[in-house]
């Protein structure tokens, strides 16, 4: 009998992430740095490994070069296996034609052959742009216990935010009775997290039906889930109560980084009980000069700091000179902040130089978030 896997994860990582521009101008959103040491995609990949799922297909499309290089063979996540492991799955040209992924459902449809190589009973569909820690095995077991055809992870959100999500109504047993994608007048506050467990045969059936519809957007929320409901399939909601954030906008990206500075154990990045794995090269320790002051910061290795830094998240190879002040910032790699510069409430992309005496951003209570694109040089003036 051919070897098989119980569950294969398909991780959608090909979106353009236009709302995160300029951070995504030259890099796929899942490869954007997060929390000083990590990339956004590290959370979904680490969740898979920690949940016992060792076969992951990563579907790439937009600006894939840096993401592909970062993923490599999957060894930082223990996914460099002879059977299973991590596989990067870009769009490809087949004998009968090929195309860019037209939507989330079409991306999985184009990779049904990859899935069939492992003959799994269940398919876990994930997004590569969410920050959270989740044990998918618990969700999978609930899917099995319910005899469900599809299980959708949901969170209870404030009613004023519900129209931003796919919203589900359920019966007393958690079975989904109605699904509406970003409804203007939501009937429920159970919001889809974009995390799905499908029984493989049902997923294949409805992906093929969706592909046959020329008017479909080939999207799970807009098309496949409503099609399954209309077909009388058994869909269940899995209520997740932990930390979860979609970092699809600059403000949500900044906020999620700031959340790593708090005391919520759901977002502890040094939790040995649920490690977030990441690719990293050897770097010398961060050096703190005699004038340095750091308060409430996440700081990666390889930095030279001699200024005052508070409530900020710092990547690697950052220089903050004497007299510089940094507050409420997310700063990526290879950044230089010269003497006397002030940087507040800002996202600073890679390879930025802020010259001596320059002022960037302002108080978060009175100013908008400032974002400096990669390679920016700020002269001695206010930005």
mmCIF file of C-alpha atoms in Angstrom:
data_model
loop_
_atom_site.group_PDB
_atom_site.id
_atom_site.type_symbol
_atom_site.label_atom_id
_atom_site.label_comp_id
_atom_site.label_asym_id
_atom_site.label_seq_id
_atom_site.Cartn_x
_atom_site.Cartn_y
_atom_site.Cartn_z
ATOM 1 C CA UNK A 1 0.000 0.000 0.000
ATOM 2 C CA UNK A 2 1.263 3.471 -0.891
ATOM 3 C CA UNK A 3 2.416 5.607 1.999
ATOM 4 C CA UNK A 4 0.048 8.373 3.016
ATOM 5 C CA UNK A 5 -0.273 11.328 5.329
ATOM 6 C CA UNK A 6 -3.187 11.916 7.648
ATOM 7 C CA UNK A 7 -3.196 15.665 6.924
ATOM 8 C CA UNK A 8 -1.423 17.934 4.447
ATOM 9 C CA UNK A 9 -1.273 21.716 4.982
ATOM 10 C CA UNK A 10 -1.574 24.130 2.065
ATOM 11 C CA UNK A 11 -0.292 27.574 2.976
ATOM 12 C CA UNK A 12 -1.432 30.457 0.758
ATOM 13 C CA UNK A 13 1.497 32.861 0.423
ATOM 14 C CA UNK A 14 1.069 34.421 -3.005
ATOM 15 C CA UNK A 15 -0.950 37.567 -2.339
ATOM 16 C CA UNK A 16 0.376 40.956 -3.368
ATOM 17 C CA UNK A 17 -0.287 42.622 -0.019
ATOM 18 C CA UNK A 18 -0.902 46.031 -1.575
ATOM 19 C CA UNK A 19 -2.273 47.475 1.679
ATOM 20 C CA UNK A 20 1.148 46.857 3.248
ATOM 21 C CA UNK A 21 2.951 48.927 0.629
ATOM 22 C CA UNK A 22 5.703 50.109 0.590
ATOM 23 C CA UNK A 23 6.846 47.161 2.745
ATOM 24 C CA UNK A 24 5.669 44.736 0.041
ATOM 25 C CA UNK A 25 6.980 46.617 -2.975
ATOM 26 C CA UNK A 26 9.734 44.063 -3.564
ATOM 27 C CA UNK A 27 8.823 41.209 -1.245
ATOM 28 C CA UNK A 28 5.822 38.932 -0.694
ATOM 29 C CA UNK A 29 3.776 39.815 2.380
ATOM 30 C CA UNK A 30 4.526 36.532 4.210
ATOM 31 C CA UNK A 31 8.255 37.321 3.950
ATOM 32 C CA UNK A 32 7.941 40.755 5.589
ATOM 33 C CA UNK A 33 9.982 40.843 8.833
ATOM 34 C CA UNK A 34 8.089 40.729 12.119
ATOM 35 C CA UNK A 35 8.958 40.904 15.783
ATOM 36 C CA UNK A 36 12.639 41.651 15.198
ATOM 37 C CA UNK A 37 13.789 38.123 14.388
ATOM 38 C CA UNK A 38 10.974 36.571 12.387
ATOM 39 C CA UNK A 39 9.028 36.720 9.132
ATOM 40 C CA UNK A 40 5.235 36.722 9.099
ATOM 41 C CA UNK A 41 5.127 33.238 7.558
ATOM 42 C CA UNK A 42 7.074 31.773 10.505
ATOM 43 C CA UNK A 43 3.921 31.703 12.620
ATOM 44 C CA UNK A 44 1.832 29.487 10.335
ATOM 45 C CA UNK A 45 4.814 27.229 9.589
ATOM 46 C CA UNK A 46 5.665 26.879 13.279
ATOM 47 C CA UNK A 47 2.032 26.155 14.107
ATOM 48 C CA UNK A 48 2.148 23.273 11.616
ATOM 49 C CA UNK A 49 5.305 21.798 13.114
ATOM 50 C CA UNK A 50 4.095 22.222 16.687
ATOM 51 C CA UNK A 51 0.784 20.594 15.709
ATOM 52 C CA UNK A 52 2.459 17.515 14.256
ATOM 53 C CA UNK A 53 1.800 18.379 10.606
ATOM 54 C CA UNK A 54 4.978 17.645 8.668
ATOM 55 C CA UNK A 55 3.864 18.121 5.044
ATOM 56 C CA UNK A 56 3.313 21.705 3.939
ATOM 57 C CA UNK A 57 2.828 23.105 0.453
ATOM 58 C CA UNK A 58 3.583 26.853 0.275
ATOM 59 C CA UNK A 59 1.800 28.437 -2.675
ATOM 60 C CA UNK A 60 3.757 31.433 -3.922
ATOM 61 C CA UNK A 61 3.161 33.942 -6.687
ATOM 62 C CA UNK A 62 3.842 37.651 -6.076
ATOM 63 C CA UNK A 63 7.512 38.685 -5.644
ATOM 64 C CA UNK A 64 8.538 35.156 -4.588
ATOM 65 C CA UNK A 65 12.339 35.442 -4.797
ATOM 66 C CA UNK A 66 13.091 36.486 -1.207
ATOM 67 C CA UNK A 67 10.388 34.226 0.217
ATOM 68 C CA UNK A 68 11.714 31.221 -1.702
ATOM 69 C CA UNK A 69 15.242 31.952 -0.527
ATOM 70 C CA UNK A 70 14.074 32.303 3.059
ATOM 71 C CA UNK A 71 12.146 29.019 3.037
ATOM 72 C CA UNK A 72 14.991 27.046 1.477
ATOM 73 C CA UNK A 73 14.645 23.341 2.206
ATOM 74 C CA UNK A 74 12.545 23.945 5.301
ATOM 75 C CA UNK A 75 15.240 22.966 7.797
ATOM 76 C CA UNK A 76 14.642 25.795 10.352
ATOM 77 C CA UNK A 77 11.138 24.360 10.864
ATOM 78 C CA UNK A 78 12.277 20.707 10.792
ATOM 79 C CA UNK A 79 10.541 20.322 7.429
ATOM 80 C CA UNK A 80 13.512 19.059 5.409
ATOM 81 C CA UNK A 81 12.151 15.518 5.097
ATOM 82 C CA UNK A 82 12.561 12.781 2.512
ATOM 83 C CA UNK A 83 8.816 12.113 2.494
ATOM 84 C CA UNK A 84 6.663 15.133 3.117
ATOM 85 C CA UNK A 85 8.311 18.270 4.450
ATOM 86 C CA UNK A 86 8.116 21.737 2.931
ATOM 87 C CA UNK A 87 7.423 22.264 -0.768
ATOM 88 C CA UNK A 88 7.311 25.630 -2.549
ATOM 89 C CA UNK A 89 4.527 25.519 -5.154
ATOM 90 C CA UNK A 90 4.559 28.376 -7.699
ATOM 91 C CA UNK A 91 2.148 28.569 -10.651
ATOM 92 C CA UNK A 92 3.383 26.430 -13.536
ATOM 93 C CA UNK A 93 2.693 25.693 -17.192
ATOM 94 C CA UNK A 94 1.167 22.267 -17.798
ATOM 95 C CA UNK A 95 0.520 20.390 -21.060
ATOM 96 C CA UNK A 96 -3.082 21.604 -21.124
ATOM 97 C CA UNK A 97 -2.149 25.160 -20.246
ATOM 98 C CA UNK A 98 -1.478 27.011 -17.048
ATOM 99 C CA UNK A 99 -2.189 30.311 -15.437
ATOM 100 C CA UNK A 100 -1.482 32.519 -12.473
ATOM 101 C CA UNK A 101 -3.449 31.541 -9.394
ATOM 102 C CA UNK A 102 -6.783 33.292 -9.924
ATOM 103 C CA UNK A 103 -7.910 33.091 -6.312
ATOM 104 C CA UNK A 104 -7.396 31.151 -3.099
ATOM 105 C CA UNK A 105 -9.502 28.208 -4.278
ATOM 106 C CA UNK A 106 -7.903 28.102 -7.717
ATOM 107 C CA UNK A 107 -4.453 28.031 -6.106
ATOM 108 C CA UNK A 108 -5.380 24.819 -4.270
ATOM 109 C CA UNK A 109 -7.139 23.428 -7.344
ATOM 110 C CA UNK A 110 -3.966 23.807 -9.419
ATOM 111 C CA UNK A 111 -2.121 21.739 -6.817
ATOM 112 C CA UNK A 112 -4.520 18.826 -6.360
ATOM 113 C CA UNK A 113 -1.907 16.569 -7.951
ATOM 114 C CA UNK A 114 0.597 17.562 -5.268
ATOM 115 C CA UNK A 115 -1.983 16.726 -2.604
ATOM 116 C CA UNK A 116 -2.740 13.352 -4.207
ATOM 117 C CA UNK A 117 0.943 12.380 -3.873
ATOM 118 C CA UNK A 118 0.327 11.992 -0.136
ATOM 119 C CA UNK A 119 -3.239 10.637 -0.300
ATOM 120 C CA UNK A 120 -4.251 12.535 2.864
ATOM 121 C CA UNK A 121 -7.590 12.146 4.588
ATOM 122 C CA UNK A 122 -7.674 15.841 5.447
ATOM 123 C CA UNK A 123 -6.429 19.133 4.022
ATOM 124 C CA UNK A 124 -5.570 22.118 6.200
ATOM 125 C CA UNK A 125 -5.755 25.424 4.294
ATOM 126 C CA UNK A 126 -3.904 28.370 5.847
ATOM 127 C CA UNK A 127 -2.973 31.953 5.114
ATOM 128 C CA UNK A 128 0.641 33.036 5.343
ATOM 129 C CA UNK A 129 -0.067 36.523 6.677
ATOM 130 C CA UNK A 130 -1.534 35.995 10.140
ATOM 131 C CA UNK A 131 0.128 36.305 13.550
ATOM 132 C CA UNK A 132 -1.093 33.690 16.031
ATOM 133 C CA UNK A 133 -0.281 30.473 17.864
ATOM 134 C CA UNK A 134 -2.770 27.696 17.212
ATOM 135 C CA UNK A 135 -2.757 23.941 17.708
ATOM 136 C CA UNK A 136 -4.237 22.712 14.444
ATOM 137 C CA UNK A 137 -4.376 19.147 15.750
ATOM 138 C CA UNK A 138 -7.119 20.095 18.214
ATOM 139 C CA UNK A 139 -9.134 21.658 15.384
ATOM 140 C CA UNK A 140 -8.537 18.589 13.199
ATOM 141 C CA UNK A 141 -9.721 16.248 15.934
ATOM 142 C CA UNK A 142 -12.889 18.306 16.412
ATOM 143 C CA UNK A 143 -13.465 18.109 12.652
ATOM 144 C CA UNK A 144 -13.195 14.307 12.844
ATOM 145 C CA UNK A 145 -15.388 14.018 15.935
ATOM 146 C CA UNK A 146 -18.121 16.090 14.269
ATOM 147 C CA UNK A 147 -17.989 14.081 11.062
ATOM 148 C CA UNK A 148 -17.658 17.408 9.267
ATOM 149 C CA UNK A 149 -16.878 17.970 5.606
ATOM 150 C CA UNK A 150 -15.328 21.335 6.374
ATOM 151 C CA UNK A 151 -14.399 23.055 9.627
ATOM 152 C CA UNK A 152 -13.710 26.788 9.727
ATOM 153 C CA UNK A 153 -11.769 28.423 12.541
ATOM 154 C CA UNK A 154 -13.657 31.459 13.849
ATOM 155 C CA UNK A 155 -13.233 34.208 16.387
ATOM 156 C CA UNK A 156 -15.917 36.180 18.151
ATOM 157 C CA UNK A 157 -15.295 39.791 17.083
ATOM 158 C CA UNK A 158 -16.925 43.079 18.109
ATOM 159 C CA UNK A 159 -20.074 43.712 16.110
ATOM 160 C CA UNK A 160 -18.667 46.967 14.724
ATOM 161 C CA UNK A 161 -15.802 45.000 13.114
ATOM 162 C CA UNK A 162 -17.840 42.080 11.806
ATOM 163 C CA UNK A 163 -18.400 43.514 8.324
ATOM 164 C CA UNK A 164 -14.639 43.211 7.648
ATOM 165 C CA UNK A 165 -14.788 39.400 7.760
ATOM 166 C CA UNK A 166 -16.574 36.370 6.460
ATOM 167 C CA UNK A 167 -19.325 35.888 9.049
ATOM 168 C CA UNK A 168 -20.973 32.625 10.074
ATOM 169 C CA UNK A 169 -24.249 31.799 11.747
ATOM 170 C CA UNK A 170 -24.381 28.451 13.564
ATOM 171 C CA UNK A 171 -26.893 26.223 15.313
ATOM 172 C CA UNK A 172 -26.620 25.065 18.918
ATOM 173 C CA UNK A 173 -24.191 22.293 17.898
ATOM 174 C CA UNK A 174 -21.785 24.614 16.077
ATOM 175 C CA UNK A 175 -22.930 23.561 12.612
ATOM 176 C CA UNK A 176 -22.760 26.447 10.151
ATOM 177 C CA UNK A 177 -26.158 27.403 8.793
ATOM 178 C CA UNK A 178 -25.240 30.566 6.938
ATOM 179 C CA UNK A 179 -22.079 32.222 5.632
ATOM 180 C CA UNK A 180 -21.747 35.790 4.375
ATOM 181 C CA UNK A 181 -18.530 37.313 3.037
ATOM 182 C CA UNK A 182 -18.029 40.806 4.540
ATOM 183 C CA UNK A 183 -21.745 41.516 5.025
ATOM 184 C CA UNK A 184 -22.936 45.105 5.386
ATOM 185 C CA UNK A 185 -25.381 44.000 8.101
ATOM 186 C CA UNK A 186 -23.861 40.951 9.846
ATOM 187 C CA UNK A 187 -26.218 38.513 11.540
ATOM 188 C CA UNK A 188 -23.480 37.124 13.761
ATOM 189 C CA UNK A 189 -20.088 38.039 15.190
ATOM 190 C CA UNK A 190 -18.363 34.734 14.387
ATOM 191 C CA UNK A 191 -15.617 35.775 11.965
ATOM 192 C CA UNK A 192 -13.653 33.447 9.734
ATOM 193 C CA UNK A 193 -9.907 33.354 10.434
ATOM 194 C CA UNK A 194 -9.084 31.969 7.006
ATOM 195 C CA UNK A 195 -8.105 28.621 8.553
ATOM 196 C CA UNK A 196 -9.961 25.611 7.127
ATOM 197 C CA UNK A 197 -9.918 21.840 7.567
ATOM 198 C CA UNK A 198 -11.468 19.906 4.687
ATOM 199 C CA UNK A 199 -12.085 16.242 4.176
ATOM 200 C CA UNK A 200 -10.033 15.663 1.048
ATOM 201 C CA UNK A 201 -12.695 14.108 -1.150
ATOM 202 C CA UNK A 202 -15.138 16.946 -0.463
ATOM 203 C CA UNK A 203 -12.518 19.612 -1.095
ATOM 204 C CA UNK A 204 -11.570 18.081 -4.445
ATOM 205 C CA UNK A 205 -15.224 17.812 -5.450
ATOM 206 C CA UNK A 206 -16.073 21.432 -4.749
ATOM 207 C CA UNK A 207 -12.852 22.854 -6.144
ATOM 208 C CA UNK A 208 -13.646 21.113 -9.428
ATOM 209 C CA UNK A 209 -17.228 22.403 -9.381
ATOM 210 C CA UNK A 210 -15.990 25.924 -8.664
ATOM 211 C CA UNK A 211 -13.481 25.708 -11.507
ATOM 212 C CA UNK A 212 -16.275 24.882 -13.924
ATOM 213 C CA UNK A 213 -18.065 28.161 -13.142
ATOM 214 C CA UNK A 214 -16.697 30.893 -15.466
ATOM 215 C CA UNK A 215 -18.221 33.598 -13.253
ATOM 216 C CA UNK A 216 -16.537 32.449 -10.043
ATOM 217 C CA UNK A 217 -13.844 34.467 -8.282
ATOM 218 C CA UNK A 218 -12.326 31.102 -7.304
ATOM 219 C CA UNK A 219 -12.266 32.202 -3.679
ATOM 220 C CA UNK A 220 -12.994 30.084 -0.611
ATOM 221 C CA UNK A 221 -15.043 32.697 1.219
ATOM 222 C CA UNK A 222 -16.935 34.074 -1.763
ATOM 223 C CA UNK A 223 -17.511 30.862 -3.682
ATOM 224 C CA UNK A 224 -16.453 27.477 -2.301
ATOM 225 C CA UNK A 225 -17.919 27.745 1.208
ATOM 226 C CA UNK A 226 -21.318 29.025 -0.047
ATOM 227 C CA UNK A 227 -21.285 26.270 -2.691
ATOM 228 C CA UNK A 228 -20.741 23.610 -0.039
ATOM 229 C CA UNK A 229 -23.525 25.038 2.115
ATOM 230 C CA UNK A 230 -25.880 25.056 -0.859
ATOM 231 C CA UNK A 231 -24.886 21.436 -1.520
ATOM 232 C CA UNK A 232 -25.996 20.399 1.960
ATOM 233 C CA UNK A 233 -22.512 19.517 3.196
ATOM 234 C CA UNK A 234 -21.734 19.458 6.911
ATOM 235 C CA UNK A 235 -19.771 22.579 7.852
ATOM 236 C CA UNK A 236 -18.742 23.319 11.442
ATOM 237 C CA UNK A 237 -17.241 26.320 13.206
ATOM 238 C CA UNK A 238 -14.230 25.877 15.469
ATOM 239 C CA UNK A 239 -14.148 28.677 18.044
ATOM 240 C CA UNK A 240 -10.618 29.923 18.706
ATOM 241 C CA UNK A 241 -10.095 32.120 21.761
ATOM 242 C CA UNK A 242 -6.387 32.934 21.560
ATOM 243 C CA UNK A 243 -4.487 35.854 20.046
ATOM 244 C CA UNK A 244 -4.899 36.309 16.287
ATOM 245 C CA UNK A 245 -4.253 39.270 14.047
ATOM 246 C CA UNK A 246 -4.425 39.734 10.294
ATOM 247 C CA UNK A 247 -1.466 42.020 9.556
ATOM 248 C CA UNK A 248 -2.773 43.098 6.176
ATOM 249 C CA UNK A 249 -2.537 46.845 6.827
ATOM 250 C CA UNK A 250 0.285 49.064 8.033
ATOM 251 C CA UNK A 251 -1.580 49.996 11.220
ATOM 252 C CA UNK A 252 -2.403 46.370 12.080
ATOM 253 C CA UNK A 253 1.190 45.354 11.295
ATOM 254 C CA UNK A 254 2.521 48.045 13.642
ATOM 255 C CA UNK A 255 -0.005 47.119 16.343
ATOM 256 C CA UNK A 256 0.838 43.406 16.187
ATOM 257 C CA UNK A 257 4.533 44.199 16.555
ATOM 258 C CA UNK A 258 3.723 46.351 19.591
ATOM 259 C CA UNK A 259 1.664 43.488 21.011
ATOM 260 C CA UNK A 260 4.864 41.432 21.263
ATOM 261 C CA UNK A 261 6.045 43.906 23.908
ATOM 262 C CA UNK A 262 3.080 43.190 26.166
ATOM 263 C CA UNK A 263 2.353 40.505 28.718
ATOM 264 C CA UNK A 264 -0.097 38.389 26.708
ATOM 265 C CA UNK A 265 1.285 34.810 26.917
ATOM 266 C CA UNK A 266 -0.465 34.048 23.622
ATOM 267 C CA UNK A 267 2.175 36.181 21.908
ATOM 268 C CA UNK A 268 5.295 35.366 23.903
ATOM 269 C CA UNK A 269 7.962 34.867 21.250
ATOM 270 C CA UNK A 270 10.319 33.007 23.599
ATOM 271 C CA UNK A 271 7.803 30.381 24.699
ATOM 272 C CA UNK A 272 9.615 27.034 24.835
ATOM 273 C CA UNK A 273 6.240 25.304 24.963
ATOM 274 C CA UNK A 274 5.260 26.620 21.522
ATOM 275 C CA UNK A 275 8.360 27.789 19.695
ATOM 276 C CA UNK A 276 8.240 30.102 16.723
ATOM 277 C CA UNK A 277 10.979 28.791 14.463
ATOM 278 C CA UNK A 278 12.808 31.030 12.035
ATOM 279 C CA UNK A 279 15.818 31.125 9.717
ATOM 280 C CA UNK A 280 18.749 33.056 11.098
ATOM 281 C CA UNK A 281 22.447 33.467 10.471
ATOM 282 C CA UNK A 282 25.078 33.756 13.177
ATOM 283 C CA UNK A 283 25.445 37.333 14.394
ATOM 284 C CA UNK A 284 27.474 38.991 17.102
ATOM 285 C CA UNK A 285 25.534 40.104 20.211
ATOM 286 C CA UNK A 286 23.903 43.516 20.376
ATOM 287 C CA UNK A 287 26.286 46.101 21.806
ATOM 288 C CA UNK A 288 24.993 48.752 24.192
ATOM 289 C CA UNK A 289 27.183 51.848 24.487
ATOM 290 C CA UNK A 290 27.726 53.916 27.604
ATOM 291 C CA UNK A 291 24.921 56.334 26.652
ATOM 292 C CA UNK A 292 22.438 53.609 25.666
ATOM 293 C CA UNK A 293 19.034 53.291 27.302
ATOM 294 C CA UNK A 294 16.544 50.584 26.324
ATOM 295 C CA UNK A 295 13.076 50.100 27.807
ATOM 296 C CA UNK A 296 10.383 47.609 26.789
ATOM 297 C CA UNK A 297 11.941 46.506 23.502
ATOM 298 C CA UNK A 298 12.309 43.390 21.378
ATOM 299 C CA UNK A 299 15.803 43.548 19.952
ATOM 300 C CA UNK A 300 17.488 41.009 17.689
ATOM 301 C CA UNK A 301 21.233 40.372 17.655
ATOM 302 C CA UNK A 302 23.919 42.270 15.811
ATOM 303 C CA UNK A 303 23.055 45.872 16.707
ATOM 304 C CA UNK A 304 25.080 48.796 18.026
ATOM 305 C CA UNK A 305 23.008 51.067 20.230
ATOM 306 C CA UNK A 306 24.188 54.171 22.029
ATOM 307 C CA UNK A 307 20.932 56.155 22.020
ATOM 308 C CA UNK A 308 17.613 56.005 23.874
ATOM 309 C CA UNK A 309 15.139 53.374 22.647
ATOM 310 C CA UNK A 310 11.745 52.605 24.162
ATOM 311 C CA UNK A 311 8.624 50.610 23.264
ATOM 312 C CA UNK A 312 10.099 49.454 19.974
ATOM 313 C CA UNK A 313 10.858 46.337 17.921
ATOM 314 C CA UNK A 314 14.313 46.163 16.340
ATOM 315 C CA UNK A 315 15.728 43.835 13.718
ATOM 316 C CA UNK A 316 19.456 43.240 13.101
ATOM 317 C CA UNK A 317 22.467 45.296 12.032
ATOM 318 C CA UNK A 318 20.946 48.525 13.343
ATOM 319 C CA UNK A 319 23.069 51.445 14.486
ATOM 320 C CA UNK A 320 21.531 54.036 16.818
ATOM 321 C CA UNK A 321 24.066 56.679 17.656
ATOM 322 C CA UNK A 322 24.550 58.744 20.818
ATOM 323 C CA UNK A 323 21.781 61.273 21.437
ATOM 324 C CA UNK A 324 19.308 59.612 19.052
ATOM 325 C CA UNK A 325 15.818 58.917 20.426
ATOM 326 C CA UNK A 326 13.605 56.082 19.140
ATOM 327 C CA UNK A 327 10.101 55.506 20.492
ATOM 328 C CA UNK A 328 7.083 53.419 19.404
ATOM 329 C CA UNK A 329 8.854 52.138 16.295
ATOM 330 C CA UNK A 330 9.277 49.012 14.204
ATOM 331 C CA UNK A 331 12.758 49.057 12.674
ATOM 332 C CA UNK A 332 13.959 46.458 10.194
ATOM 333 C CA UNK A 333 17.496 45.391 9.325
ATOM 334 C CA UNK A 334 20.470 47.504 8.225
ATOM 335 C CA UNK A 335 19.195 50.851 9.492
ATOM 336 C CA UNK A 336 21.373 53.738 10.686
ATOM 337 C CA UNK A 337 19.968 56.456 12.951
ATOM 338 C CA UNK A 338 22.584 59.134 13.454
ATOM 339 C CA UNK A 339 23.357 61.423 16.389
ATOM 340 C CA UNK A 340 20.525 63.556 17.675
ATOM 341 C CA UNK A 341 17.889 62.134 15.338
ATOM 342 C CA UNK A 342 14.373 61.604 16.709
ATOM 343 C CA UNK A 343 12.182 58.778 15.376
ATOM 344 C CA UNK A 344 8.738 58.221 16.842
ATOM 345 C CA UNK A 345 5.644 56.195 15.884
ATOM 346 C CA UNK A 346 7.114 54.871 12.655
ATOM 347 C CA UNK A 347 7.858 51.775 10.606
ATOM 348 C CA UNK A 348 11.371 51.932 9.177
ATOM 349 C CA UNK A 349 12.042 49.461 6.368
ATOM 350 C CA UNK A 350 15.458 48.020 5.553
ATOM 351 C CA UNK A 351 18.576 49.921 4.483
ATOM 352 C CA UNK A 352 17.326 53.304 5.693
ATOM 353 C CA UNK A 353 19.613 56.089 6.918
ATOM 354 C CA UNK A 354 18.220 58.847 9.140
ATOM 355 C CA UNK A 355 20.793 61.597 9.268
ATOM 356 C CA UNK A 356 21.966 63.549 12.300
ATOM 357 C CA UNK A 357 19.355 65.876 13.741
ATOM 358 C CA UNK A 358 16.522 64.658 11.523
ATOM 359 C CA UNK A 359 13.054 64.187 12.962
ATOM 360 C CA UNK A 360 10.782 61.394 11.725
ATOM 361 C CA UNK A 361 7.176 60.903 12.835
ATOM 362 C CA UNK A 362 5.639 62.205 16.034
ATOM 363 C CA UNK A 363 3.500 61.392 19.035
ATOM 364 C CA UNK A 364 1.184 58.452 18.303
ATOM 365 C CA UNK A 365 -1.749 60.213 19.940
ATOM 366 C CA UNK A 366 -1.622 63.212 17.621
ATOM 367 C CA UNK A 367 0.100 62.119 14.384
ATOM 368 C CA UNK A 368 -0.401 59.483 11.704
ATOM 369 C CA UNK A 369 1.888 56.482 11.430
ATOM 370 C CA UNK A 370 5.027 57.277 9.409
ATOM 371 C CA UNK A 371 6.450 54.626 7.075
ATOM 372 C CA UNK A 372 9.851 54.890 5.397
ATOM 373 C CA UNK A 373 10.406 52.659 2.374
ATOM 374 C CA UNK A 374 13.522 50.543 1.977
ATOM 375 C CA UNK A 375 16.603 52.495 0.974
ATOM 376 C CA UNK A 376 15.273 55.892 2.083
ATOM 377 C CA UNK A 377 17.749 58.541 3.222
ATOM 378 C CA UNK A 378 16.311 61.247 5.492
ATOM 379 C CA UNK A 379 18.343 64.418 5.583
ATOM 380 C CA UNK A 380 18.338 66.932 8.444
ATOM 381 C CA UNK A 381 14.668 67.837 8.271
ATOM 382 C CA UNK A 382 11.312 66.785 9.631
ATOM 383 C CA UNK A 383 9.418 63.911 7.965
#
